[in-house]
PDB file of C-alpha atoms in Angstrom:
ATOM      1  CA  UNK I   1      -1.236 -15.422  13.909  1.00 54.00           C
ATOM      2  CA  UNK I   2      -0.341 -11.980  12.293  1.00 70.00           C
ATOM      3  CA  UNK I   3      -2.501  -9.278  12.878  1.00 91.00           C
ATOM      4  CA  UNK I   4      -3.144  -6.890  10.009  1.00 96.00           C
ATOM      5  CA  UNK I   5       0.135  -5.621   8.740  1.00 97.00           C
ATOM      6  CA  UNK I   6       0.173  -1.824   7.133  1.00 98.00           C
ATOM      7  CA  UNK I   7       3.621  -0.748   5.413  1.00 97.00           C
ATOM      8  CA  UNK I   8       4.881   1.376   5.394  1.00 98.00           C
ATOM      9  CA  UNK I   9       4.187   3.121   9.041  1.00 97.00           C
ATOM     10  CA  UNK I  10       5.715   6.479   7.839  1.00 98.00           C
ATOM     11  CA  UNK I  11       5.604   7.886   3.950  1.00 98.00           C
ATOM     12  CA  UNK I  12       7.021  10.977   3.471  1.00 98.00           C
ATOM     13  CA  UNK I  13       6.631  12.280  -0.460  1.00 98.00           C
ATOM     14  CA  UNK I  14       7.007  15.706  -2.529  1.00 98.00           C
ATOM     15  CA  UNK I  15       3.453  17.499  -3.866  1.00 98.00           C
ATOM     16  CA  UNK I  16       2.639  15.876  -7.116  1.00 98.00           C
ATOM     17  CA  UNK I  17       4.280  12.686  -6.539  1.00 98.00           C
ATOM     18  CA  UNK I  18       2.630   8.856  -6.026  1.00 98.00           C
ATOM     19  CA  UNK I  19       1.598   7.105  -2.680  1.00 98.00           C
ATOM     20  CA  UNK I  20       1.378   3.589  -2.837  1.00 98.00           C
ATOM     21  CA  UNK I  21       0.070   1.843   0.704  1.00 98.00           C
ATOM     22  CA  UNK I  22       0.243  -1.538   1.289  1.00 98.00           C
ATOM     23  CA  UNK I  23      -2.518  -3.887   3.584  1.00 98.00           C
ATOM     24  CA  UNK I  24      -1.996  -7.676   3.938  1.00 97.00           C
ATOM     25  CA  UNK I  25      -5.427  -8.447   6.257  1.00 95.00           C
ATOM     26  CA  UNK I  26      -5.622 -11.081   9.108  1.00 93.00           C
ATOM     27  CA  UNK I  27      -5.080 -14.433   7.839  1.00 89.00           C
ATOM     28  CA  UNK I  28      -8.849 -16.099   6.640  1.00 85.00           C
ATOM     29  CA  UNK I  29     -10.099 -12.523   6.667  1.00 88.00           C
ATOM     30  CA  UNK I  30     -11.721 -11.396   3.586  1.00 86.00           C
ATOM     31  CA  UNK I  31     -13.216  -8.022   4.112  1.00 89.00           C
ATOM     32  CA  UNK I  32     -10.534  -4.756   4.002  1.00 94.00           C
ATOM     33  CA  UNK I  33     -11.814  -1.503   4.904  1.00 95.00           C
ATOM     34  CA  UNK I  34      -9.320   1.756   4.550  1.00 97.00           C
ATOM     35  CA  UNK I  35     -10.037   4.477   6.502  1.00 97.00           C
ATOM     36  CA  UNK I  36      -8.605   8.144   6.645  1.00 97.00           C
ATOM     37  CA  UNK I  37      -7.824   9.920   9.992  1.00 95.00           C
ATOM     38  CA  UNK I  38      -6.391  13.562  10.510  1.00 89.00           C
ATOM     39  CA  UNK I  39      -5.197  14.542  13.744  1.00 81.00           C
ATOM     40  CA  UNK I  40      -7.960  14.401  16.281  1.00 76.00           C
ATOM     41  CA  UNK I  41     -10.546  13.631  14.019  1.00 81.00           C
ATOM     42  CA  UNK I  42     -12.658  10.596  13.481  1.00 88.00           C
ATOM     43  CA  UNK I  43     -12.052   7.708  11.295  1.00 93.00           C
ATOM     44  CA  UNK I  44     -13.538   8.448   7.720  1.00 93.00           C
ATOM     45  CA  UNK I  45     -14.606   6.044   5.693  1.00 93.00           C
ATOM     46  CA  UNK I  46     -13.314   5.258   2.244  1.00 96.00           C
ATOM     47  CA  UNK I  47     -13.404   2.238   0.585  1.00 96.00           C
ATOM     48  CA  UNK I  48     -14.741  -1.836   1.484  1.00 93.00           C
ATOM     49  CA  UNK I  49     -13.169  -4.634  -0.678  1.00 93.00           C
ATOM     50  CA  UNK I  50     -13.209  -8.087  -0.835  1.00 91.00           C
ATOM     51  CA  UNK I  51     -10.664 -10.275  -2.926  1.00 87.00           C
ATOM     52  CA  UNK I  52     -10.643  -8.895  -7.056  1.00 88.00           C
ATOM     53  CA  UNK I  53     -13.537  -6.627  -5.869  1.00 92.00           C
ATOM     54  CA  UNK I  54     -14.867  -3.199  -4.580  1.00 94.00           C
ATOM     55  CA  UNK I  55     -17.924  -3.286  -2.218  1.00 91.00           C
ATOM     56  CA  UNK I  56     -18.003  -0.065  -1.285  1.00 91.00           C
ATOM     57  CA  UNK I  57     -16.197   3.418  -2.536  1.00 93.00           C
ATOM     58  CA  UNK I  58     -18.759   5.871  -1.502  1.00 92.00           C
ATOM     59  CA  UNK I  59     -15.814   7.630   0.878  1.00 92.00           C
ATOM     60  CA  UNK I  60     -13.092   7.971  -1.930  1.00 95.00           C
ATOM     61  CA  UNK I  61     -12.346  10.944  -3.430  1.00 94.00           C
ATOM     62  CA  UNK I  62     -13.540  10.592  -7.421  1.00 91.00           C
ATOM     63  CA  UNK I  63      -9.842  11.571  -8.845  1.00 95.00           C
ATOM     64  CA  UNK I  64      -6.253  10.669  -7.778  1.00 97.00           C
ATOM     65  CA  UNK I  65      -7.533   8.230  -5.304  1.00 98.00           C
ATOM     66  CA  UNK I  66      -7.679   4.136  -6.072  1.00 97.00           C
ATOM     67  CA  UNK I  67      -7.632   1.076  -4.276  1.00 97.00           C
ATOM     68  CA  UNK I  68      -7.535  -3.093  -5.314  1.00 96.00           C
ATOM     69  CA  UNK I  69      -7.384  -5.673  -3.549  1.00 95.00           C
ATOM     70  CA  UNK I  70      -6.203  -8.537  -5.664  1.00 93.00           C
ATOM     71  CA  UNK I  71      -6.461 -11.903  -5.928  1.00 90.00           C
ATOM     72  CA  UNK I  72      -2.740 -12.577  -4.987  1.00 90.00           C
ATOM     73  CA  UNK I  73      -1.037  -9.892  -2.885  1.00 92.00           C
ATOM     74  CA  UNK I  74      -2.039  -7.054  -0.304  1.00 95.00           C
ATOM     75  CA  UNK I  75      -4.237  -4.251  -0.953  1.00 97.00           C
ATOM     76  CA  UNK I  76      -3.342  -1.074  -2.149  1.00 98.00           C
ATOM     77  CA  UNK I  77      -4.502   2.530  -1.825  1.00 98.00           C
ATOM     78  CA  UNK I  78      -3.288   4.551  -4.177  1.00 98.00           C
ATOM     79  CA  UNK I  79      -2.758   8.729  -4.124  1.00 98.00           C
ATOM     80  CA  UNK I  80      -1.607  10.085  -7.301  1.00 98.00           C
ATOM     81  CA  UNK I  81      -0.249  13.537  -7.785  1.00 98.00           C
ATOM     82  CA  UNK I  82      -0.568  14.091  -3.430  1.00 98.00           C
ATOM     83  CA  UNK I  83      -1.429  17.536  -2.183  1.00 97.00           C
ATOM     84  CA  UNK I  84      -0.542  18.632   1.093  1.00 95.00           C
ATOM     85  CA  UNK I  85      -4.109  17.922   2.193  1.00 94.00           C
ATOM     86  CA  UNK I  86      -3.560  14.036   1.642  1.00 96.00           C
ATOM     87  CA  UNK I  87      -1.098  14.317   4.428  1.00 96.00           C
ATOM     88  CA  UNK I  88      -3.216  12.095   7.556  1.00 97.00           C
ATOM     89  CA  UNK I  89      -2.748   8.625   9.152  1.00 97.00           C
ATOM     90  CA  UNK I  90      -4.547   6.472   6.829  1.00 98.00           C
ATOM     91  CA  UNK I  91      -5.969   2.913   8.357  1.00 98.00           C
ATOM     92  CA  UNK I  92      -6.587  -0.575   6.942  1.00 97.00           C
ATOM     93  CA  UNK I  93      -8.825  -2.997   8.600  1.00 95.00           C
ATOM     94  CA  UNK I  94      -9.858  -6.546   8.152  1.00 93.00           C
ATOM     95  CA  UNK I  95     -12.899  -8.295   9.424  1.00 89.00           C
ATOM     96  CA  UNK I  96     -14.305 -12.256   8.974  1.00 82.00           C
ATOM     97  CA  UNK I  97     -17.864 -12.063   9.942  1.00 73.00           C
ATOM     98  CA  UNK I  98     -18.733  -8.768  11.211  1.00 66.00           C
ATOM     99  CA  UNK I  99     -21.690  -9.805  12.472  1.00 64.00           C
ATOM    100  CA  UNK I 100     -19.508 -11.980  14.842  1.00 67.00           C
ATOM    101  CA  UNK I 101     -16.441 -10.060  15.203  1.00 73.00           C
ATOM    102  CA  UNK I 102     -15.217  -6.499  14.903  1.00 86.00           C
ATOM    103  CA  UNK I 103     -12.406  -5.068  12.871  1.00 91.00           C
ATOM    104  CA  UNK I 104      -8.679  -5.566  12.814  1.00 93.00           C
ATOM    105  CA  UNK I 105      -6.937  -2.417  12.643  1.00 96.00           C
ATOM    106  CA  UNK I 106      -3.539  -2.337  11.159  1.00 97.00           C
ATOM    107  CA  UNK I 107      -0.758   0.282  13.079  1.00 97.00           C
ATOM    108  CA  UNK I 108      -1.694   2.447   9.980  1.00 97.00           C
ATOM    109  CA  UNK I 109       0.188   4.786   7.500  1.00 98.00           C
ATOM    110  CA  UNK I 110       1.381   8.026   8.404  1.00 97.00           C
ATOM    111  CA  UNK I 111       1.423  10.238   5.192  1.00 97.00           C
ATOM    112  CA  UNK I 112       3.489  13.502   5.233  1.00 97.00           C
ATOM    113  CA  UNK I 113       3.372  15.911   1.717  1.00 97.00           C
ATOM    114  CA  UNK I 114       6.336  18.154   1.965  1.00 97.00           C
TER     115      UNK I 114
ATOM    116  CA  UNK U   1     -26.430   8.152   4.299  1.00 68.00           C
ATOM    117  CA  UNK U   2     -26.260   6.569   7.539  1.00 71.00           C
ATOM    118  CA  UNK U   3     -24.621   9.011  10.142  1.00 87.00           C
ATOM    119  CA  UNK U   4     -23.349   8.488  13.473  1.00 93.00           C
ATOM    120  CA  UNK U   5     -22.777  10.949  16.443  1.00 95.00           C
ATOM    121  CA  UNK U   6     -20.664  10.994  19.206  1.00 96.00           C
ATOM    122  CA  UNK U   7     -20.345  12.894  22.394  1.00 96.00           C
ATOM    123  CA  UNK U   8     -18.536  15.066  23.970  1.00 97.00           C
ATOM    124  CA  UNK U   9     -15.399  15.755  21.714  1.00 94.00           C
ATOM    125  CA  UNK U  10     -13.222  15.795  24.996  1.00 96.00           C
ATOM    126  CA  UNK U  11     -13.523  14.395  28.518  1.00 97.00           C
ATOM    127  CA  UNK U  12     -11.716  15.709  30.901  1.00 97.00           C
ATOM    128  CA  UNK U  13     -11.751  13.915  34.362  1.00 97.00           C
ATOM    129  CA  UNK U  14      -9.212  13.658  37.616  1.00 97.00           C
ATOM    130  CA  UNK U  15      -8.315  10.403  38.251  1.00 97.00           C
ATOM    131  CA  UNK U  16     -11.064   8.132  39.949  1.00 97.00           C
ATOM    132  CA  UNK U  17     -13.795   9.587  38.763  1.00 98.00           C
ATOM    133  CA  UNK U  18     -16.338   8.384  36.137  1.00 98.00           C
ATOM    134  CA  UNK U  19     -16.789   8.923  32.318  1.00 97.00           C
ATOM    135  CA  UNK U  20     -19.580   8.552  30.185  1.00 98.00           C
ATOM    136  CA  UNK U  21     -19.611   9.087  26.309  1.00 98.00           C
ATOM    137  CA  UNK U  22     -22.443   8.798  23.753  1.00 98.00           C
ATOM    138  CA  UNK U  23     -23.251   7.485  20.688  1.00 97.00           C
ATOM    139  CA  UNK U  24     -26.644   7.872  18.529  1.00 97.00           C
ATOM    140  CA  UNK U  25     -27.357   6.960  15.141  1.00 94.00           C
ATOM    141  CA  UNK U  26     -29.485   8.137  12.052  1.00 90.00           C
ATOM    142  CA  UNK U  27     -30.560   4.645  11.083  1.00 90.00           C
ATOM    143  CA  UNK U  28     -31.360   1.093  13.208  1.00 91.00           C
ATOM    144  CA  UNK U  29     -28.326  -0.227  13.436  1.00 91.00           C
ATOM    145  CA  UNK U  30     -27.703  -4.302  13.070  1.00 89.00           C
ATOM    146  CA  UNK U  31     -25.555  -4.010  15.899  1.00 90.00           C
ATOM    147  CA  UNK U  32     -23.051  -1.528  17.637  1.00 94.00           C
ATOM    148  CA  UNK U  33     -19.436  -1.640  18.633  1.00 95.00           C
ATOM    149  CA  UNK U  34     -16.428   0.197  20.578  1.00 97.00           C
ATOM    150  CA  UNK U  35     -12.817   1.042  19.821  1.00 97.00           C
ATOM    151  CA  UNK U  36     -10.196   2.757  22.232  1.00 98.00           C
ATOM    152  CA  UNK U  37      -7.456   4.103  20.292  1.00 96.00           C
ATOM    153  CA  UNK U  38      -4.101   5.147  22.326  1.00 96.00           C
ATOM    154  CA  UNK U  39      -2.585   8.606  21.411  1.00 93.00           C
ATOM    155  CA  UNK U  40      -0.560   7.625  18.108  1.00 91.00           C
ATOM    156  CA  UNK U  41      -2.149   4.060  18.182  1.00 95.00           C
ATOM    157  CA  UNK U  42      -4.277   2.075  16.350  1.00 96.00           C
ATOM    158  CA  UNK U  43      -7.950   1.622  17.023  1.00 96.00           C
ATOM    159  CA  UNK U  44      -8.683  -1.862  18.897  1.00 96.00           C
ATOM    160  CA  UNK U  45     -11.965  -3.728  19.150  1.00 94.00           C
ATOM    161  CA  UNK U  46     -13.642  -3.614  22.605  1.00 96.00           C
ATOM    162  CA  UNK U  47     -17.064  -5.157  22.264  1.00 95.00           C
ATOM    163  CA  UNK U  48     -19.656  -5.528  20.387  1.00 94.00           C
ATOM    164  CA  UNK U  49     -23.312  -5.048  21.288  1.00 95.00           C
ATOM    165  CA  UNK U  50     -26.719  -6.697  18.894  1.00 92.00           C
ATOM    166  CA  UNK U  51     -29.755  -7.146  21.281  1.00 94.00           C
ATOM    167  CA  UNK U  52     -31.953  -4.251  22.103  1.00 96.00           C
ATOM    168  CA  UNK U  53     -31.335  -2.865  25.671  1.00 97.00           C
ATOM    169  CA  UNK U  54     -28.303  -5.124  26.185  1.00 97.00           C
ATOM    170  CA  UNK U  55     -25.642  -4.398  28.541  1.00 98.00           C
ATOM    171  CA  UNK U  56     -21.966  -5.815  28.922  1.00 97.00           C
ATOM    172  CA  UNK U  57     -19.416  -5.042  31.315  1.00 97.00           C
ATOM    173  CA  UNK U  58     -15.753  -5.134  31.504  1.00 96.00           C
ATOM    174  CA  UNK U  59     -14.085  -5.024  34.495  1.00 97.00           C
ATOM    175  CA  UNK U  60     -14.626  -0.683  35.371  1.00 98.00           C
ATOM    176  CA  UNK U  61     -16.302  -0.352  31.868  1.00 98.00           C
ATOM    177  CA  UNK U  62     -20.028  -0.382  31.063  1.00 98.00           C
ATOM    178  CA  UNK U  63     -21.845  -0.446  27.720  1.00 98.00           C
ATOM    179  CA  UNK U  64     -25.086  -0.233  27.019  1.00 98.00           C
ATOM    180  CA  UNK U  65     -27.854  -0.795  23.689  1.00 97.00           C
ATOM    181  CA  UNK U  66     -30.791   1.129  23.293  1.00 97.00           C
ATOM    182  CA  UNK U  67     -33.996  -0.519  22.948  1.00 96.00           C
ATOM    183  CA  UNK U  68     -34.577   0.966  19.686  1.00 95.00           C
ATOM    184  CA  UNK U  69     -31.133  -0.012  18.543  1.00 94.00           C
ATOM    185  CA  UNK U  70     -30.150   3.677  17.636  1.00 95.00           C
ATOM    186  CA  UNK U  71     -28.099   4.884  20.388  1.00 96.00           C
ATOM    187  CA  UNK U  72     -25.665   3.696  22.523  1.00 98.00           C
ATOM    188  CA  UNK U  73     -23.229   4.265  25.721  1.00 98.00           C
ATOM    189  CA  UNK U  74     -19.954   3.098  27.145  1.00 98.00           C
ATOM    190  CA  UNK U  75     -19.492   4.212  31.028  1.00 98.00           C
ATOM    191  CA  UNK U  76     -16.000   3.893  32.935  1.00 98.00           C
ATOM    192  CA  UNK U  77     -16.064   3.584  36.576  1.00 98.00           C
ATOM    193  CA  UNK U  78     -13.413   5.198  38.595  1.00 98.00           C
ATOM    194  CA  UNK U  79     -10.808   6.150  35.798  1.00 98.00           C
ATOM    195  CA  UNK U  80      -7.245   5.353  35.814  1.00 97.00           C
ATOM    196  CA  UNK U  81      -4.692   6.590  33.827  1.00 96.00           C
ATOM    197  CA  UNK U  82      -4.565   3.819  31.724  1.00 97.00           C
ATOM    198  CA  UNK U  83      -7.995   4.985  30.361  1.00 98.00           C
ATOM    199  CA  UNK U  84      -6.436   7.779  28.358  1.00 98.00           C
ATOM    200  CA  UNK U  85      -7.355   7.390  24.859  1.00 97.00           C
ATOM    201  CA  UNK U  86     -10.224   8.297  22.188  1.00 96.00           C
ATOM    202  CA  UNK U  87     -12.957   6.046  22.725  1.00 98.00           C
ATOM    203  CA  UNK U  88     -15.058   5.715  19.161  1.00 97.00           C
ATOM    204  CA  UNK U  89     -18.430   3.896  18.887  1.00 97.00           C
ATOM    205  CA  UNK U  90     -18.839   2.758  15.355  1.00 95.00           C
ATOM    206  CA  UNK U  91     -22.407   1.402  13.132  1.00 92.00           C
ATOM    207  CA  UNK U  92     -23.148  -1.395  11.643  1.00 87.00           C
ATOM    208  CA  UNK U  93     -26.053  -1.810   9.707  1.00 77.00           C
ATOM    209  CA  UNK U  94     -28.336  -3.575   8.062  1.00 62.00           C
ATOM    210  CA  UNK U  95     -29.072  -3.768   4.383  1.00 59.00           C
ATOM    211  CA  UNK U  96     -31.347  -5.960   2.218  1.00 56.00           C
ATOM    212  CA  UNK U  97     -32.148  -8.511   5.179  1.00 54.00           C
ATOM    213  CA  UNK U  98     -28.463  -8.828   5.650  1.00 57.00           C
ATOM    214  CA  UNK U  99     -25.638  -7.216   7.389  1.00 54.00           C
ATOM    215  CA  UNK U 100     -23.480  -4.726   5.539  1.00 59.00           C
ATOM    216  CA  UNK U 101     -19.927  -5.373   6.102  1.00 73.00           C
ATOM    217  CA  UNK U 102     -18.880  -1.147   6.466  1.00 83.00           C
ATOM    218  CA  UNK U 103     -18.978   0.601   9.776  1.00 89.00           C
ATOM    219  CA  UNK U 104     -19.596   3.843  10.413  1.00 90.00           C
ATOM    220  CA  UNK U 105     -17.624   5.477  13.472  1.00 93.00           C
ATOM    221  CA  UNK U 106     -18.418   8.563  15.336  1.00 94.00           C
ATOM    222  CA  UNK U 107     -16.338  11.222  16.031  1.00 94.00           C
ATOM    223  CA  UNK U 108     -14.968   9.836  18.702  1.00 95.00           C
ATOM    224  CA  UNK U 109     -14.244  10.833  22.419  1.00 96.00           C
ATOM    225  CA  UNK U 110     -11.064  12.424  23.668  1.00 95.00           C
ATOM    226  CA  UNK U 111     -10.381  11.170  27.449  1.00 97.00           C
ATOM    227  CA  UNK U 112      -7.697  12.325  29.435  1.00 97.00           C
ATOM    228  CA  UNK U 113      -6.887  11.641  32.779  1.00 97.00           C
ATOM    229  CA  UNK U 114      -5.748  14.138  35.082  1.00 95.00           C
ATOM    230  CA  UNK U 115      -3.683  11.879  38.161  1.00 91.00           C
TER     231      UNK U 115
END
């Protein structure tokens, strides 16, 4: 049973151009959480979807910054136009029932703006 | 919004000896759990805690729910090496009679062990 499978692990892309990152969650999992993480910081919170649907965006950024999570396919967060302060690990998780089980953490993103 | 805090920062101990972090929230929480994360890992569920004052062990590790569901503490006995790692509790709560699928993680806890 695959865990929670993040590609890619490392992105490297020039200021001003598009990050797409991919999340397939745990199979029968329908909850995906991203999270954002800079180096020895916490785990920020920015979006909760379920299939064709956002729950929760409260932690995205208003511009440049997107995620779906469609019917058919991963999820995807999406950076447009990165700055060099989008560079951070950046973490997808899956859950079934939270009230029952915790998350799944993919092995993440790393996102460097050169 | 709901906030959750987290300390220390860093924890350093020498080998065998014991480490406590701490977690307390803004809001009643549903229920509480714990992540270790390995330096350049992912985080990885440890346990989760719902029942006011409840306590759960694994093997050297400790945690432990308030009775007013707010707060929160994981407790390793004798440390190894094998402990290094941040160790983050993380929120979940409740919302309209049901529970809210987000969690909210504090900052987390920085342990290294010294052999």
């Amino acid at each position: 049973n695959a865990g929670v499978m993040q590609n890619p692990r490392h992105l490297v892309r020039r200021r001003g151009q598009e990050a797409r990152l991919r999340c397939s969650p745990m199979k029968g999992h329908s909850h995906v959480y991203w999270y954002r993480q800079l180096p020895e910081e916490g785990l920020k919170f920015m979006v909760y979807l379920q299939k064709e649907n956002i729950i929760d965006e409260s932690g995205m950024p208003k511009e440049r910054f997107s995620a779906e999570f469609p019917k058919e396919g991963p999820s995807i967060l999406r950076i447009q136009q990165v700055v060099r302060g989008d560079s951070a690990a950046y973490f997808c998780a899956s859950s079934g029932d939270i009230t029952n089980y915790g998350y799944t953490f993919g092995s993440g993103t790393r996102l460097t703006v050169v | 919004g709901q906030q959750v805090m987290q300390i220390p920062q860093y924890q350093h101990v020498q080998e065998g000896e014991d480490f406590t972090t701490y977690c307390n929230s803004s809001t009643t929480l549903s229920n509480i759990q714990w992540y270790k994360q390995r330096p350049g890992g992912h985080p990885v569920f440890l346990i989760q805690l719902v029942k006011s004052g409840e306590v759960k062990k694994q093997k050297r590790l400790t945690f432990q729910f308030g009775e007013a569901k707010k707060n929160s503490s994981l407790h390793i006995t004798a440390t190894q090496t094998t402990d290094v790692g941040t160790y983050f509790c993380a929120g979940l709560r409740k919302a309209g009679g049901t529970s809210y699928g987000k969690l909210t993680f504090g900052q987390g806890t920085i342990l290294t062990v010294h052999p």
